[in-house]
PDB file of C-alpha atoms in Angstrom:
ATOM      1  CA  MET A   1       9.734 -20.808 -50.727  1.00 65.00           C
ATOM      2  CA  HIS A   2      13.252 -20.177 -52.207  1.00 79.00           C
ATOM      3  CA  GLN A   3      15.980 -22.664 -52.593  1.00 80.00           C
ATOM      4  CA  SER A   4      19.452 -22.347 -51.939  1.00 90.00           C
ATOM      5  CA  ARG A   5      21.989 -21.861 -54.658  1.00 90.00           C
ATOM      6  CA  LYS A   6      23.410 -25.537 -53.628  1.00 89.00           C
ATOM      7  CA  GLU A   7      19.671 -27.173 -54.215  1.00 89.00           C
ATOM      8  CA  GLN A   8      19.324 -24.921 -57.252  1.00 88.00           C
ATOM      9  CA  GLY A   9      22.740 -26.420 -58.637  1.00 89.00           C
ATOM     10  CA  LEU A  10      22.007 -30.145 -57.843  1.00 89.00           C
ATOM     11  CA  GLU A  11      18.544 -29.642 -59.460  1.00 89.00           C
ATOM     12  CA  ARG A  12      20.135 -28.158 -62.342  1.00 88.00           C
ATOM     13  CA  ILE A  13      22.789 -30.906 -62.835  1.00 88.00           C
ATOM     14  CA  SER A  14      20.485 -33.881 -62.054  1.00 86.00           C
ATOM     15  CA  ARG A  15      17.850 -32.588 -64.809  1.00 84.00           C
ATOM     16  CA  LYS A  16      21.078 -32.268 -67.257  1.00 82.00           C
ATOM     17  CA  LEU A  17      21.990 -35.950 -66.395  1.00 81.00           C
ATOM     18  CA  LEU A  18      18.602 -37.244 -66.785  1.00 81.00           C
ATOM     19  CA  HIS A  19      18.220 -35.582 -69.873  1.00 83.00           C
ATOM     20  CA  ALA A  20      21.208 -37.026 -71.316  1.00 82.00           C
ATOM     21  CA  ASP A  21      20.257 -40.469 -70.042  1.00 84.00           C
ATOM     22  CA  ARG A  22      17.090 -40.283 -71.739  1.00 84.00           C
ATOM     23  CA  HIS A  23      18.574 -38.989 -75.027  1.00 85.00           C
ATOM     24  CA  GLU A  24      20.788 -42.120 -74.946  1.00 88.00           C
ATOM     25  CA  ALA A  25      18.132 -44.604 -74.606  1.00 87.00           C
ATOM     26  CA  ILE A  26      16.173 -43.071 -77.585  1.00 88.00           C
ATOM     27  CA  ARG A  27      19.234 -43.423 -79.800  1.00 90.00           C
ATOM     28  CA  LEU A  28      19.905 -46.945 -78.524  1.00 91.00           C
ATOM     29  CA  SER A  29      16.231 -47.730 -79.350  1.00 91.00           C
ATOM     30  CA  GLN A  30      16.737 -46.317 -82.770  1.00 91.00           C
ATOM     31  CA  LEU A  31      19.662 -48.410 -83.397  1.00 92.00           C
ATOM     32  CA  GLU A  32      18.262 -51.294 -82.420  1.00 92.00           C
ATOM     33  CA  GLU A  33      15.272 -50.776 -84.679  1.00 90.00           C
ATOM     34  CA  ASP A  34      17.846 -50.218 -87.560  1.00 89.00           C
ATOM     35  CA  MET A  35      19.810 -53.170 -86.929  1.00 89.00           C
ATOM     36  CA  GLU A  36      16.719 -55.351 -87.074  1.00 87.00           C
ATOM     37  CA  ALA A  37      15.627 -53.768 -90.246  1.00 86.00           C
ATOM     38  CA  ALA A  38      19.203 -54.129 -91.769  1.00 86.00           C
ATOM     39  CA  GLU A  39      19.085 -58.121 -90.557  1.00 85.00           C
ATOM     40  CA  GLU A  40      15.826 -58.494 -92.280  1.00 85.00           C
ATOM     41  CA  TRP A  41      16.949 -56.654 -95.672  1.00 85.00           C
ATOM     42  CA  ALA A  42      19.807 -58.843 -95.734  1.00 85.00           C
ATOM     43  CA  GLY A  43      17.715 -62.130 -95.214  1.00 83.00           C
ATOM     44  CA  PHE A  44      18.994 -62.587 -91.722  1.00 72.00           C
ATOM     45  CA  PRO A  45      15.987 -63.781 -89.124  1.00 65.00           C
ATOM     46  CA  SER A  46      15.096 -61.098 -86.945  1.00 58.00           C
ATOM     47  CA  ALA A  47      16.084 -61.193 -83.101  1.00 57.00           C
ATOM     48  CA  ALA A  48      12.524 -61.763 -82.290  1.00 56.00           C
ATOM     49  CA  GLY A  49      12.326 -64.865 -84.574  1.00 54.00           C
ATOM     50  CA  LYS A  50      15.434 -66.083 -82.775  1.00 54.00           C
ATOM     51  CA  ARG A  51      14.095 -65.999 -79.497  1.00 52.00           C
ATOM     52  CA  SER A  52      10.717 -67.766 -80.403  1.00 52.00           C
ATOM     53  CA  ASN A  53      12.867 -70.657 -82.123  1.00 53.00           C
ATOM     54  CA  LEU A  54      15.077 -71.009 -78.963  1.00 55.00           C
ATOM     55  CA  LYS A  55      11.492 -71.281 -76.777  1.00 55.00           C
ATOM     56  CA  ASP A  56      10.358 -73.986 -79.206  1.00 53.00           C
ATOM     57  CA  ALA A  57      13.428 -76.138 -78.860  1.00 49.00           C
TER      58      ALA A  57
END
């Protein structure tokens, strides 16, 4: 069964948007990892360490 041009256009647009969101999520994850590494290198406690310290208080 064939798709109409409208359906094809909507599918193509949704694929492009989902692809962009996926790339953004990957970049944010990488940025978060880089920030944690920079904090550790600078001698600051990591975000995970901060969270565990809050639970203990």
